[in-house]
Structures are given as structure tokens and as C-alpha cells.
PDB file of C-alpha atoms and ligand atoms in Angstrom:
ATOM      1  CA  MET A   1      31.426  11.477   1.587  1.00  0.00           C
ATOM      2  CA  VAL A   2      27.866  10.562   0.526  1.00  0.00           C
ATOM      3  CA  GLU A   3      27.118   9.635   4.142  1.00  0.00           C
ATOM      4  CA  SER A   4      28.074  13.099   5.416  1.00  0.00           C
ATOM      5  CA  LEU A   5      26.055  14.777   2.644  1.00  0.00           C
ATOM      6  CA  VAL A   6      23.075  12.628   3.652  1.00  0.00           C
ATOM      7  CA  GLU A   7      23.466  13.947   7.198  1.00  0.00           C
ATOM      8  CA  ARG A   8      23.776  17.483   5.851  1.00  0.00           C
ATOM      9  CA  VAL A   9      20.556  17.318   3.833  1.00  0.00           C
ATOM     10  CA  ALA A  10      18.735  15.636   6.732  1.00  0.00           C
ATOM     11  CA  ALA A  11      19.806  18.497   9.008  1.00  0.00           C
ATOM     12  CA  ASP A  12      18.685  21.056   6.382  1.00  0.00           C
ATOM     13  CA  LEU A  13      15.309  19.299   6.156  1.00  0.00           C
ATOM     14  CA  VAL A  14      14.781  19.057   9.907  1.00  0.00           C
ATOM     15  CA  ARG A  15      15.585  22.788  10.272  1.00  0.00           C
ATOM     16  CA  SER A  16      13.323  23.763   7.376  1.00  0.00           C
ATOM     17  CA  LYS A  17       9.918  25.371   7.777  1.00  0.00           C
ATOM     18  CA  TYR A  18       8.689  24.661   4.262  1.00  0.00           C
ATOM     19  CA  ALA A  19      10.587  21.997   2.317  1.00  0.00           C
ATOM     20  CA  ILE A  20       9.411  20.875  -1.113  1.00  0.00           C
ATOM     21  CA  ALA A  21      10.675  18.283  -3.596  1.00  0.00           C
ATOM     22  CA  LEU A  22      10.985  18.455  -7.374  1.00  0.00           C
ATOM     23  CA  THR A  23      11.235  15.114  -9.153  1.00  0.00           C
ATOM     24  CA  GLY A  24      11.827  13.755 -12.648  1.00  0.00           C
ATOM     25  CA  ALA A  25      12.011  10.512 -14.599  1.00  0.00           C
ATOM     26  CA  GLY A  26      15.126   9.369 -12.671  1.00  0.00           C
ATOM     27  CA  ILE A  27      13.118   8.644  -9.512  1.00  0.00           C
ATOM     28  CA  SER A  28      11.017   6.117 -11.457  1.00  0.00           C
ATOM     29  CA  THR A  29      13.800   4.202 -13.275  1.00  0.00           C
ATOM     30  CA  GLU A  30      14.000   1.830 -10.283  1.00  0.00           C
ATOM     31  CA  SER A  31      10.314   1.037 -10.916  1.00  0.00           C
ATOM     32  CA  GLY A  32      11.346  -0.257 -14.332  1.00  0.00           C
ATOM     33  CA  ILE A  33      10.365   2.892 -16.261  1.00  0.00           C
ATOM     34  CA  PRO A  34      13.231   4.118 -18.435  1.00  0.00           C
ATOM     35  CA  ASP A  35      14.064   7.832 -18.319  1.00  0.00           C
ATOM     36  CA  PHE A  36      14.619   9.846 -21.502  1.00  0.00           C
ATOM     37  CA  ARG A  37      18.127  11.281 -21.213  1.00  0.00           C
ATOM     38  CA  GLY A  38      20.021   9.078 -18.713  1.00  0.00           C
ATOM     39  CA  PRO A  39      22.679   6.640 -20.072  1.00  0.00           C
ATOM     40  CA  ASN A  40      19.934   4.011 -20.733  1.00  0.00           C
ATOM     41  CA  GLY A  41      17.264   6.566 -21.617  1.00  0.00           C
ATOM     42  CA  ILE A  42      14.696   5.993 -24.369  1.00  0.00           C
ATOM     43  CA  TRP A  43      15.925   9.004 -26.333  1.00  0.00           C
ATOM     44  CA  THR A  44      19.618   8.380 -25.623  1.00  0.00           C
ATOM     45  CA  LYS A  45      19.144   5.026 -27.362  1.00  0.00           C
ATOM     46  CA  ASN A  46      16.627   6.157 -29.973  1.00  0.00           C
ATOM     47  CA  PRO A  47      16.839   9.835 -31.034  1.00  0.00           C
ATOM     48  CA  GLU A  48      14.050   9.210 -33.592  1.00  0.00           C
ATOM     49  CA  ALA A  49      11.614   8.640 -30.686  1.00  0.00           C
ATOM     50  CA  GLU A  50      12.487  12.133 -29.417  1.00  0.00           C
ATOM     51  CA  ARG A  51      11.730  13.684 -32.819  1.00  0.00           C
ATOM     52  CA  ALA A  52       8.372  11.832 -32.914  1.00  0.00           C
ATOM     53  CA  ALA A  53       7.483  13.079 -29.404  1.00  0.00           C
ATOM     54  CA  TYR A  54       7.728  16.662 -30.626  1.00  0.00           C
ATOM     55  CA  GLN A  55       4.909  15.922 -33.130  1.00  0.00           C
ATOM     56  CA  THR A  56       2.371  14.431 -30.693  1.00  0.00           C
ATOM     57  CA  TYR A  57       0.583  17.623 -29.621  1.00  0.00           C
ATOM     58  CA  ASP A  58       0.431  18.907 -33.174  1.00  0.00           C
ATOM     59  CA  LYS A  59      -1.104  15.563 -34.162  1.00  0.00           C
ATOM     60  CA  PHE A  60      -3.856  16.047 -31.560  1.00  0.00           C
ATOM     61  CA  LEU A  61      -4.626  19.559 -32.837  1.00  0.00           C
ATOM     62  CA  ARG A  62      -4.733  18.405 -36.472  1.00  0.00           C
ATOM     63  CA  ASP A  63      -6.534  15.081 -36.044  1.00  0.00           C
ATOM     64  CA  PRO A  64      -7.523  13.865 -32.533  1.00  0.00           C
ATOM     65  CA  LYS A  65      -8.425  10.417 -33.886  1.00  0.00           C
ATOM     66  CA  GLU A  66      -4.930   9.939 -35.306  1.00  0.00           C
ATOM     67  CA  TYR A  67      -3.538  11.102 -31.963  1.00  0.00           C
ATOM     68  CA  TRP A  68      -5.540   8.446 -30.106  1.00  0.00           C
ATOM     69  CA  GLN A  69      -4.386   5.834 -32.584  1.00  0.00           C
ATOM     70  CA  ALA A  70      -0.779   6.758 -31.713  1.00  0.00           C
ATOM     71  CA  VAL A  71      -1.148   6.827 -27.910  1.00  0.00           C
ATOM     72  CA  SER A  72      -3.576   3.900 -27.433  1.00  0.00           C
ATOM     73  CA  GLY A  73      -2.931   0.203 -27.350  1.00  0.00           C
ATOM     74  CA  GLY A  74      -1.288  -2.422 -25.175  1.00  0.00           C
ATOM     75  CA  VAL A  75       2.275  -1.769 -26.352  1.00  0.00           C
ATOM     76  CA  SER A  76       2.403   1.989 -25.813  1.00  0.00           C
ATOM     77  CA  PHE A  77       4.728   3.638 -23.269  1.00  0.00           C
ATOM     78  CA  TYR A  78       1.654   5.125 -21.560  1.00  0.00           C
ATOM     79  CA  HIS A  79       0.090   1.695 -21.040  1.00  0.00           C
ATOM     80  CA  ASP A  80       3.313   0.450 -19.347  1.00  0.00           C
ATOM     81  CA  LEU A  81       3.349   3.476 -17.022  1.00  0.00           C
ATOM     82  CA  ARG A  82      -0.137   2.616 -15.716  1.00  0.00           C
ATOM     83  CA  GLN A  83       1.087  -0.845 -14.641  1.00  0.00           C
ATOM     84  CA  ALA A  84       4.190   0.359 -12.717  1.00  0.00           C
ATOM     85  CA  GLU A  85       4.593   0.283  -8.930  1.00  0.00           C
ATOM     86  CA  PRO A  86       6.368   2.756  -6.619  1.00  0.00           C
ATOM     87  CA  ASN A  87       9.933   2.061  -5.424  1.00  0.00           C
ATOM     88  CA  PRO A  88      11.753   2.975  -2.153  1.00  0.00           C
ATOM     89  CA  GLY A  89      12.483   6.496  -3.512  1.00  0.00           C
ATOM     90  CA  HIS A  90       8.765   7.302  -3.914  1.00  0.00           C
ATOM     91  CA  CYS A  91       7.998   5.709  -0.523  1.00  0.00           C
ATOM     92  CA  ALA A  92      10.692   7.819   1.173  1.00  0.00           C
ATOM     93  CA  MET A  93       9.064  10.969  -0.246  1.00  0.00           C
ATOM     94  CA  ALA A  94       5.658   9.892   1.100  1.00  0.00           C
ATOM     95  CA  GLU A  95       7.202   9.148   4.493  1.00  0.00           C
ATOM     96  CA  MET A  96       8.849  12.589   4.662  1.00  0.00           C
ATOM     97  CA  GLU A  97       5.429  14.135   4.039  1.00  0.00           C
ATOM     98  CA  LYS A  98       3.898  12.018   6.836  1.00  0.00           C
ATOM     99  CA  LEU A  99       6.691  13.156   9.168  1.00  0.00           C
ATOM    100  CA  GLY A 100       5.613  16.744   8.453  1.00  0.00           C
ATOM    101  CA  ILE A 101       8.945  17.607   6.777  1.00  0.00           C
ATOM    102  CA  LEU A 102       7.981  17.691   3.112  1.00  0.00           C
ATOM    103  CA  LYS A 103       5.084  19.988   2.240  1.00  0.00           C
ATOM    104  CA  CYS A 104       4.684  19.252  -1.459  1.00  0.00           C
ATOM    105  CA  VAL A 105       6.112  17.244  -4.368  1.00  0.00           C
ATOM    106  CA  ILE A 106       6.159  18.886  -7.785  1.00  0.00           C
ATOM    107  CA  THR A 107       6.838  16.154 -10.311  1.00  0.00           C
ATOM    108  CA  GLN A 108       7.476  16.100 -14.038  1.00  0.00           C
ATOM    109  CA  ASN A 109       6.516  12.450 -14.043  1.00  0.00           C
ATOM    110  CA  ILE A 110       3.281  11.318 -15.595  1.00  0.00           C
ATOM    111  CA  ASP A 111       3.301   7.841 -14.018  1.00  0.00           C
ATOM    112  CA  GLY A 112       1.245   8.688 -10.898  1.00  0.00           C
ATOM    113  CA  LEU A 113       3.729   6.803  -8.673  1.00  0.00           C
ATOM    114  CA  HIS A 114       4.065   9.508  -5.998  1.00  0.00           C
ATOM    115  CA  ARG A 115       0.318   9.275  -5.314  1.00  0.00           C
ATOM    116  CA  LYS A 116       0.433   5.462  -5.460  1.00  0.00           C
ATOM    117  CA  ALA A 117       3.212   5.565  -2.824  1.00  0.00           C
ATOM    118  CA  GLY A 118       0.989   7.649  -0.526  1.00  0.00           C
ATOM    119  CA  SER A 119       2.127  11.253  -1.132  1.00  0.00           C
ATOM    120  CA  ARG A 120      -0.892  13.545  -0.808  1.00  0.00           C
ATOM    121  CA  ARG A 121       0.266  16.985  -1.922  1.00  0.00           C
ATOM    122  CA  VAL A 122       1.486  16.251  -5.421  1.00  0.00           C
ATOM    123  CA  LEU A 123       1.525  18.736  -8.284  1.00  0.00           C
ATOM    124  CA  GLU A 124       1.820  16.801 -11.537  1.00  0.00           C
ATOM    125  CA  TYR A 125       3.438  19.469 -13.692  1.00  0.00           C
ATOM    126  CA  HIS A 126       3.192  17.447 -16.908  1.00  0.00           C
ATOM    127  CA  GLY A 127      -0.095  15.749 -15.986  1.00  0.00           C
ATOM    128  CA  ALA A 128      -0.692  12.020 -15.508  1.00  0.00           C
ATOM    129  CA  VAL A 129      -1.378   9.024 -17.760  1.00  0.00           C
ATOM    130  CA  ASN A 130      -4.262   7.822 -15.631  1.00  0.00           C
ATOM    131  CA  ARG A 131      -6.387  10.903 -16.383  1.00  0.00           C
ATOM    132  CA  LEU A 132      -7.861  12.630 -19.439  1.00  0.00           C
ATOM    133  CA  ARG A 133      -8.121  16.422 -19.823  1.00  0.00           C
ATOM    134  CA  CYS A 134     -10.319  18.658 -21.951  1.00  0.00           C
ATOM    135  CA  PRO A 135      -8.207  21.261 -23.802  1.00  0.00           C
ATOM    136  CA  SER A 136     -11.218  23.567 -23.991  1.00  0.00           C
ATOM    137  CA  CYS A 137     -12.745  23.677 -20.480  1.00  0.00           C
ATOM    138  CA  SER A 138      -9.830  22.019 -18.558  1.00  0.00           C
ATOM    139  CA  SER A 139     -12.096  19.382 -16.965  1.00  0.00           C
ATOM    140  CA  ARG A 140     -10.184  16.285 -15.901  1.00  0.00           C
ATOM    141  CA  PHE A 141     -11.544  12.715 -15.933  1.00  0.00           C
ATOM    142  CA  GLU A 142     -10.250   9.404 -14.620  1.00  0.00           C
ATOM    143  CA  PHE A 143      -9.067   7.075 -17.386  1.00  0.00           C
ATOM    144  CA  GLU A 144     -11.535   4.401 -16.159  1.00  0.00           C
ATOM    145  CA  GLU A 145     -14.492   6.733 -16.861  1.00  0.00           C
ATOM    146  CA  TYR A 146     -13.927   6.076 -20.570  1.00  0.00           C
ATOM    147  CA  GLU A 147     -13.731   2.687 -22.258  1.00  0.00           C
ATOM    148  CA  MET A 148     -10.414   3.209 -24.017  1.00  0.00           C
ATOM    149  CA  ASP A 149      -8.753  -0.198 -23.982  1.00  0.00           C
ATOM    150  CA  GLY A 150      -9.996  -3.234 -25.801  1.00  0.00           C
ATOM    151  CA  ALA A 151     -11.776  -1.542 -28.708  1.00  0.00           C
ATOM    152  CA  ASP A 152     -10.786  -2.690 -32.222  1.00  0.00           C
ATOM    153  CA  GLU A 153     -10.720   0.902 -33.454  1.00  0.00           C
ATOM    154  CA  PRO A 154      -9.315   3.610 -31.153  1.00  0.00           C
ATOM    155  CA  LEU A 155     -12.261   5.659 -29.886  1.00  0.00           C
ATOM    156  CA  LEU A 156     -12.455   9.436 -29.846  1.00  0.00           C
ATOM    157  CA  PRO A 157     -13.333  10.424 -26.260  1.00  0.00           C
ATOM    158  CA  LEU A 158     -15.412  13.599 -25.883  1.00  0.00           C
ATOM    159  CA  CYS A 159     -15.530  15.887 -22.840  1.00  0.00           C
ATOM    160  CA  LYS A 160     -18.533  15.021 -20.642  1.00  0.00           C
ATOM    161  CA  LYS A 161     -19.081  18.732 -19.967  1.00  0.00           C
ATOM    162  CA  CYS A 162     -18.549  20.474 -23.313  1.00  0.00           C
ATOM    163  CA  GLN A 163     -18.319  17.627 -25.883  1.00  0.00           C
ATOM    164  CA  THR A 164     -14.885  18.719 -27.176  1.00  0.00           C
ATOM    165  CA  PRO A 165     -12.481  15.895 -28.196  1.00  0.00           C
ATOM    166  CA  ILE A 166     -10.229  15.344 -25.187  1.00  0.00           C
ATOM    167  CA  LYS A 167      -6.660  14.127 -24.794  1.00  0.00           C
ATOM    168  CA  LEU A 168      -4.540  12.388 -22.196  1.00  0.00           C
ATOM    169  CA  ASP A 169      -3.839  14.627 -19.209  1.00  0.00           C
ATOM    170  CA  VAL A 170      -0.204  14.542 -20.306  1.00  0.00           C
ATOM    171  CA  VAL A 171       1.551  17.732 -21.343  1.00  0.00           C
ATOM    172  CA  HIS A 172       3.217  17.018 -24.683  1.00  0.00           C
ATOM    173  CA  PHE A 173       6.026  19.094 -26.177  1.00  0.00           C
ATOM    174  CA  ASN A 174       4.802  22.509 -27.408  1.00  0.00           C
ATOM    175  CA  GLU A 175       1.680  22.222 -25.237  1.00  0.00           C
ATOM    176  CA  PRO A 176       1.203  24.834 -22.489  1.00  0.00           C
ATOM    177  CA  ILE A 177       1.379  23.736 -18.842  1.00  0.00           C
ATOM    178  CA  PRO A 178      -2.185  23.809 -17.395  1.00  0.00           C
ATOM    179  CA  SER A 179      -2.475  27.195 -15.698  1.00  0.00           C
ATOM    180  CA  ASP A 180      -3.679  25.865 -12.296  1.00  0.00           C
ATOM    181  CA  VAL A 181      -0.634  23.604 -11.890  1.00  0.00           C
ATOM    182  CA  ALA A 182       1.780  26.251 -13.224  1.00  0.00           C
ATOM    183  CA  ARG A 183       0.447  28.822 -10.726  1.00  0.00           C
ATOM    184  CA  GLN A 184       0.532  26.477  -7.717  1.00  0.00           C
ATOM    185  CA  SER A 185       4.077  25.315  -8.581  1.00  0.00           C
ATOM    186  CA  LEU A 186       5.274  28.911  -8.674  1.00  0.00           C
ATOM    187  CA  GLU A 187       3.618  29.617  -5.327  1.00  0.00           C
ATOM    188  CA  GLU A 188       5.361  26.593  -3.770  1.00  0.00           C
ATOM    189  CA  THR A 189       8.686  27.712  -5.263  1.00  0.00           C
ATOM    190  CA  TRP A 190       8.335  31.153  -3.700  1.00  0.00           C
ATOM    191  CA  LYS A 191       7.316  29.696  -0.353  1.00  0.00           C
ATOM    192  CA  CYS A 192       9.975  26.977   0.118  1.00  0.00           C
ATOM    193  CA  ASP A 193      13.136  27.269   2.190  1.00  0.00           C
ATOM    194  CA  VAL A 194      14.522  23.863   1.101  1.00  0.00           C
ATOM    195  CA  MET A 195      14.125  22.474  -2.426  1.00  0.00           C
ATOM    196  CA  LEU A 196      15.113  18.803  -2.843  1.00  0.00           C
ATOM    197  CA  ILE A 197      15.526  18.007  -6.540  1.00  0.00           C
ATOM    198  CA  CYS A 198      15.612  14.309  -7.438  1.00  0.00           C
ATOM    199  CA  GLY A 199      16.183  12.375 -10.659  1.00  0.00           C
ATOM    200  CA  THR A 200      15.923  15.095 -13.254  1.00  0.00           C
ATOM    201  CA  SER A 201      18.322  16.292 -15.928  1.00  0.00           C
ATOM    202  CA  ALA A 202      16.682  19.730 -15.430  1.00  0.00           C
ATOM    203  CA  VAL A 203      16.679  20.616 -19.102  1.00  0.00           C
ATOM    204  CA  VAL A 204      12.930  20.588 -19.804  1.00  0.00           C
ATOM    205  CA  TYR A 205      11.367  24.074 -19.536  1.00  0.00           C
ATOM    206  CA  PRO A 206       9.445  25.701 -17.936  1.00  0.00           C
ATOM    207  CA  PHE A 207       9.887  23.119 -15.129  1.00  0.00           C
ATOM    208  CA  ALA A 208      13.671  23.682 -15.075  1.00  0.00           C
ATOM    209  CA  GLN A 209      12.960  27.355 -14.373  1.00  0.00           C
ATOM    210  CA  LEU A 210      11.625  26.570 -10.870  1.00  0.00           C
ATOM    211  CA  PRO A 211      15.052  25.955  -9.206  1.00  0.00           C
ATOM    212  CA  ARG A 212      16.395  28.997 -11.020  1.00  0.00           C
ATOM    213  CA  ILE A 213      13.555  31.113  -9.616  1.00  0.00           C
ATOM    214  CA  ALA A 214      14.308  29.815  -6.114  1.00  0.00           C
ATOM    215  CA  ARG A 215      18.000  30.664  -6.606  1.00  0.00           C
ATOM    216  CA  GLN A 216      17.352  34.095  -8.090  1.00  0.00           C
ATOM    217  CA  ARG A 217      14.954  34.873  -5.285  1.00  0.00           C
ATOM    218  CA  LYS A 218      17.783  34.192  -2.867  1.00  0.00           C
ATOM    219  CA  VAL A 219      20.142  36.573  -4.686  1.00  0.00           C
ATOM    220  CA  GLU A 220      17.526  39.305  -4.944  1.00  0.00           C
ATOM    221  CA  GLN A 221      16.720  39.040  -1.286  1.00  0.00           C
ATOM    222  CA  GLU A 222      20.383  39.078  -0.310  1.00  0.00           C
ATOM    223  CA  GLN A 223      20.940  42.201  -2.396  1.00  0.00           C
ATOM    224  CA  LYS A 224      17.997  43.859  -0.752  1.00  0.00           C
ATOM    225  CA  ALA A 225      19.380  42.884   2.622  1.00  0.00           C
ATOM    226  CA  LYS A 226      22.752  44.461   1.704  1.00  0.00           C
ATOM    227  CA  SER A 227      21.155  47.683   0.555  1.00  0.00           C
ATOM    228  CA  GLY A 228      19.383  47.872   3.887  1.00  0.00           C
ATOM    229  CA  LEU A 229      15.854  47.467   2.525  1.00  0.00           C
ATOM    230  CA  TYR A 230      15.290  44.288   4.551  1.00  0.00           C
ATOM    231  CA  PHE A 231      16.506  43.038   7.899  1.00  0.00           C
ATOM    232  CA  VAL A 232      18.680  39.960   7.418  1.00  0.00           C
ATOM    233  CA  LYS A 233      16.180  38.066   9.577  1.00  0.00           C
ATOM    234  CA  GLU A 234      13.560  38.475   6.887  1.00  0.00           C
ATOM    235  CA  VAL A 235      15.702  36.893   4.162  1.00  0.00           C
ATOM    236  CA  ALA A 236      14.107  33.550   3.345  1.00  0.00           C
ATOM    237  CA  ALA A 237      16.707  31.857   1.143  1.00  0.00           C
ATOM    238  CA  ALA A 238      16.025  28.401  -0.260  1.00  0.00           C
ATOM    239  CA  THR A 239      18.684  25.729   0.117  1.00  0.00           C
ATOM    240  CA  ILE A 240      18.745  23.747  -3.128  1.00  0.00           C
ATOM    241  CA  VAL A 241      19.915  20.124  -3.022  1.00  0.00           C
ATOM    242  CA  GLU A 242      20.086  17.598  -5.857  1.00  0.00           C
ATOM    243  CA  VAL A 243      19.936  13.813  -5.572  1.00  0.00           C
ATOM    244  CA  ASN A 244      20.879  12.522  -9.005  1.00  0.00           C
ATOM    245  CA  ALA A 245      22.907   9.803 -10.706  1.00  0.00           C
ATOM    246  CA  GLU A 246      24.994  12.410 -12.525  1.00  0.00           C
ATOM    247  CA  PRO A 247      25.684  16.163 -12.360  1.00  0.00           C
ATOM    248  CA  THR A 248      23.192  18.390 -14.207  1.00  0.00           C
ATOM    249  CA  PRO A 249      23.169  21.979 -15.496  1.00  0.00           C
ATOM    250  CA  LEU A 250      21.912  22.960 -12.012  1.00  0.00           C
ATOM    251  CA  THR A 251      25.123  21.506 -10.539  1.00  0.00           C
ATOM    252  CA  GLN A 252      27.356  23.012 -13.211  1.00  0.00           C
ATOM    253  CA  GLU A 253      25.819  26.492 -13.029  1.00  0.00           C
ATOM    254  CA  GLY A 254      25.900  26.580  -9.231  1.00  0.00           C
ATOM    255  CA  ILE A 255      22.096  26.717  -8.978  1.00  0.00           C
ATOM    256  CA  SER A 256      22.120  23.861  -6.460  1.00  0.00           C
ATOM    257  CA  ASP A 257      24.061  24.238  -3.218  1.00  0.00           C
ATOM    258  CA  TYR A 258      25.251  20.616  -3.418  1.00  0.00           C
ATOM    259  CA  ILE A 259      24.506  17.291  -5.094  1.00  0.00           C
ATOM    260  CA  ILE A 260      24.311  13.822  -3.598  1.00  0.00           C
ATOM    261  CA  GLN A 261      25.303  11.572  -6.463  1.00  0.00           C
ATOM    262  CA  GLY A 262      23.632   8.150  -6.481  1.00  0.00           C
ATOM    263  CA  LYS A 263      20.341   6.329  -6.920  1.00  0.00           C
ATOM    264  CA  THR A 264      17.243   7.943  -5.420  1.00  0.00           C
ATOM    265  CA  GLY A 265      16.049   4.479  -4.283  1.00  0.00           C
ATOM    266  CA  ASP A 266      19.211   4.195  -2.146  1.00  0.00           C
ATOM    267  CA  ILE A 267      19.750   7.784  -1.031  1.00  0.00           C
ATOM    268  CA  LEU A 268      16.203   8.933  -0.163  1.00  0.00           C
ATOM    269  CA  PRO A 269      15.543   6.123   2.388  1.00  0.00           C
ATOM    270  CA  GLN A 270      18.923   6.982   3.993  1.00  0.00           C
ATOM    271  CA  ILE A 271      17.828  10.622   4.234  1.00  0.00           C
ATOM    272  CA  VAL A 272      14.563   9.564   5.929  1.00  0.00           C
ATOM    273  CA  ALA A 273      16.506   7.456   8.459  1.00  0.00           C
ATOM    274  CA  GLN A 274      18.736  10.442   9.320  1.00  0.00           C
ATOM    275  CA  VAL A 275      15.767  12.815   9.511  1.00  0.00           C
ATOM    276  CA  LYS A 276      14.163  10.474  12.064  1.00  0.00           C
ATOM    277  CA  ARG A 277      17.428  10.297  14.043  1.00  0.00           C
ATOM    278  CA  PHE A 278      17.793  14.114  14.125  1.00  0.00           C
ATOM    279  CA  SER A 279      14.120  14.641  15.015  1.00  0.00           C
ATOM    280  CA  ARG A 280      14.294  12.488  18.161  1.00  0.00           C
TER     281      ARG A 280
HETATM  282  P1  NAD B   1      15.512  12.880 -17.960  1.00  0.00           P
HETATM  283  O1  NAD B   1      15.391  11.558 -18.617  1.00  0.00           O
HETATM  284  O2  NAD B   1      15.840  14.038 -18.834  1.00  0.00           O
HETATM  285  O3  NAD B   1      16.649  12.806 -16.818  1.00  0.00           O
HETATM  286  C1  NAD B   1      16.655  11.837 -15.798  1.00  0.00           C
HETATM  287  C2  NAD B   1      17.826  12.095 -14.871  1.00  0.00           C
HETATM  288  O4  NAD B   1      17.735  11.200 -13.775  1.00  0.00           O
HETATM  289  C3  NAD B   1      19.188  11.869 -15.540  1.00  0.00           C
HETATM  290  O5  NAD B   1      20.079  12.895 -15.136  1.00  0.00           O
HETATM  291  C4  NAD B   1      19.620  10.501 -14.998  1.00  0.00           C
HETATM  292  O6  NAD B   1      21.029  10.355 -14.909  1.00  0.00           O
HETATM  293  C5  NAD B   1      18.990  10.518 -13.626  1.00  0.00           C
HETATM  294  N1  NAD B   1      18.666   9.194 -13.077  1.00  0.00           N
HETATM  295  C6  NAD B   1      18.250   8.080 -13.724  1.00  0.00           C
HETATM  296  N2  NAD B   1      17.976   7.090 -12.852  1.00  0.00           N
HETATM  297  C7  NAD B   1      18.258   7.582 -11.614  1.00  0.00           C
HETATM  298  C8  NAD B   1      18.165   7.054 -10.297  1.00  0.00           C
HETATM  299  N3  NAD B   1      17.758   5.808 -10.066  1.00  0.00           N
HETATM  300  N4  NAD B   1      18.511   7.855  -9.264  1.00  0.00           N
HETATM  301  C9  NAD B   1      18.947   9.128  -9.470  1.00  0.00           C
HETATM  302  N5  NAD B   1      19.048   9.682 -10.693  1.00  0.00           N
HETATM  303  C10 NAD B   1      18.681   8.931 -11.759  1.00  0.00           C
HETATM  304  O7  NAD B   1      14.191  13.119 -17.123  1.00  0.00           O
HETATM  305  P2  NAD B   1      13.425  14.477 -16.747  1.00  0.00           P
HETATM  306  O8  NAD B   1      14.409  15.510 -16.345  1.00  0.00           O
HETATM  307  O9  NAD B   1      12.347  14.099 -15.805  1.00  0.00           O
HETATM  308  O10 NAD B   1      12.772  14.969 -18.110  1.00  0.00           O
HETATM  309  C11 NAD B   1      12.094  14.039 -18.936  1.00  0.00           C
HETATM  310  C12 NAD B   1      10.657  14.396 -19.287  1.00  0.00           C
HETATM  311  O11 NAD B   1      10.038  13.191 -19.740  1.00  0.00           O
HETATM  312  C13 NAD B   1       9.835  14.862 -18.129  1.00  0.00           C
HETATM  313  O12 NAD B   1       9.132  15.942 -18.567  1.00  0.00           O
HETATM  314  C14 NAD B   1       8.865  13.711 -17.816  1.00  0.00           C
HETATM  315  O13 NAD B   1       7.529  14.176 -17.849  1.00  0.00           O
HETATM  316  C15 NAD B   1       8.959  12.759 -18.975  1.00  0.00           C
HETATM  317  N6  NAD B   1       9.184  11.349 -18.556  1.00  0.00           N
HETATM  318  C16 NAD B   1       8.436  10.829 -17.531  1.00  0.00           C
HETATM  319  C17 NAD B   1       8.623   9.526 -17.130  1.00  0.00           C
HETATM  320  C18 NAD B   1       7.791   9.014 -15.979  1.00  0.00           C
HETATM  321  O14 NAD B   1       6.692   9.522 -15.743  1.00  0.00           O
HETATM  322  N7  NAD B   1       8.287   8.047 -15.217  1.00  0.00           N
HETATM  323  C19 NAD B   1       9.575   8.717 -17.765  1.00  0.00           C
HETATM  324  C20 NAD B   1      10.315   9.277 -18.817  1.00  0.00           C
HETATM  325  C21 NAD B   1      10.114  10.595 -19.198  1.00  0.00           C
END
């Protein structure tokens, strides 16, 4: 069953003109980074950690020094993310880009592993732990540009352009998505004809809106085609495919056309192998 679905998605990808991928924490669990809401997720096991995460952005706005105290240090989740390495799922994504199949990855992940694996067109929707961002002028800086680790007291980094206290380039709950990334992600969503969604529970908004926009776009265009406003030839409908360990709201609501249930580290390399076979 899974094997035939792998062939189906490979055929969809080979036929596509503009395929994109959306990814979430699930693609990085095989790199040793726990997700939030899977069966072994950080929040599944510790709901208090979820409540605390909702306070982080507010903490930054109220007292940036207290914020840095909370997110700094050798034991923090963010520190662990910087040490992680890509797994076969990330590498398969990078290979599909090299093959000219995948045009862009839009990820919710903040671990930077798609770039580490060699993907070039990556939109990091929720930012990345290895950068800092100024909330005032939106300048971004590499983590290494500031001496953050090793100090006895957490330091308060200031923007090198406008001297405002800056934060991690990580989008916390209740914090707006940086407008450049939000705009580019929408553009990619409108452009794609195949959307491959991997390792996300698809419940975090506005990211979870992207597949819904791609689906709605399809319906709108089909309706227009029926009413004779468009030739059927001009209907560019996106095929939406999930690769996930378990069904999601996208599966249940019929937003995705089909799901391949399993581990991204197993399934994505199989998809690449089939893509290569079909492209010969
Ligand atoms: P989530 O935890 O809500 O859901 C992860 C989904 O992936 C679950 O449905 C789970 O069953 C599935 N999954 C787990 N391991 C898998 C595997 N090996 N193969 C296939 N599926 C697998 O994650 P989310 O939807 O990305 O939302 C969580 C939010 O937390 C995101 O905004 C993200 O920024 C952040 N987050 C990021 C990281 C990271 O950067 N690696 C880790 C945890 C959380």
C-alpha cells in the first residue's frame, strides 16, 4: 500500500512544474529533536511547558533581560537544536531540490537542519535558533556575531543598526510572523502545483492556513472553470500530499488528497528513489 502511494507521489512530483514542501517538527524527530504534539512530544508529556511557551514573547516585551535569562544557557532547548544534525528526511528534500523537482521548502522548524542538509531555497516561517532578529528594524544577525554563551550573567544583545534590544530570530506564540517570510510563503503557496507536507500536526496558525489556501484556490478555480470564466486548461490545481506518522486535521478534513503514513526518514528517501526511476 505504502509502496504504491510512494510511486503515486513520485509520479505527481515528476509531472509537476512547481512543487514545494511544507515541513514541521516531525521531520526532525529522527535527528533526536522531540516534536511538541506527537506521542513522545515535549508538550504531550509536559503540558506545563506548553503554558510557559505562551509567555515567552510577552516576557521579551516586558523585560528583555529576563527573556534572555530564560532562553540562554547550556541546558535550553534552543542550545540543543544548534547541535543537531540532519537526517535522511532532510537530505532527501535537498536532493529533490538538486534534481530540479522541489522549488522551495517552507518550514516551521527553527533548527536550521534543511539548510545544513543542503537545501537552498528555504523559508523559515518561525525563524531559526542560529540567528537573532531586531523587532524594530527587522535586521537579522548570525548568533556567532554576539558573544552569548559562556557569560556568567546573560547579556542583553542590542541591534547593531538601531541599538534596540534584540531577540532570537524565533517566532514565539503571540508574535507576528515576519512580513517578508509571510509574503514569500503566500506567493509560493499560490504558485505551487504540488504541495508535499511532512511531519506536521498542522494545528499551528497561520502556517496551517497555507494548505487550506492551496485547497481553496483549487475549488475557486474549478468553480470558475464550471461557470465558463476560465478554460479548464488554465486551472492550476495543487495536489496536496502528506507524509506523517499519524493522520492530521488536513487528512480528516479532506484538505490533503492522500497521506503516506510513516516516518519521513524512511518515506522521503524512497520517494527520491522513485523520482529518479521515473525521470530516466
Ligand atoms: P507538532 O509537534 O505539532 O507535530 C509533529 C507531527 O509530526 C505529529 O503529527 C507527529 O505524529 C509527526 N511525526 C513525528 N515524528 C515523525 C516522523 N519521524 N515522521 C513523520 N511524522 C512524524 O509539530 P509542528 O506541527 O511542526 O508544530 C510545532 C511547532 O513547534 C512548530 O511551530 C515548530 O516551530 C516548533 N517546533 C520546532 C522544532 C524543530 O525546529 N525541530 C521542534 C519542536 C517544535
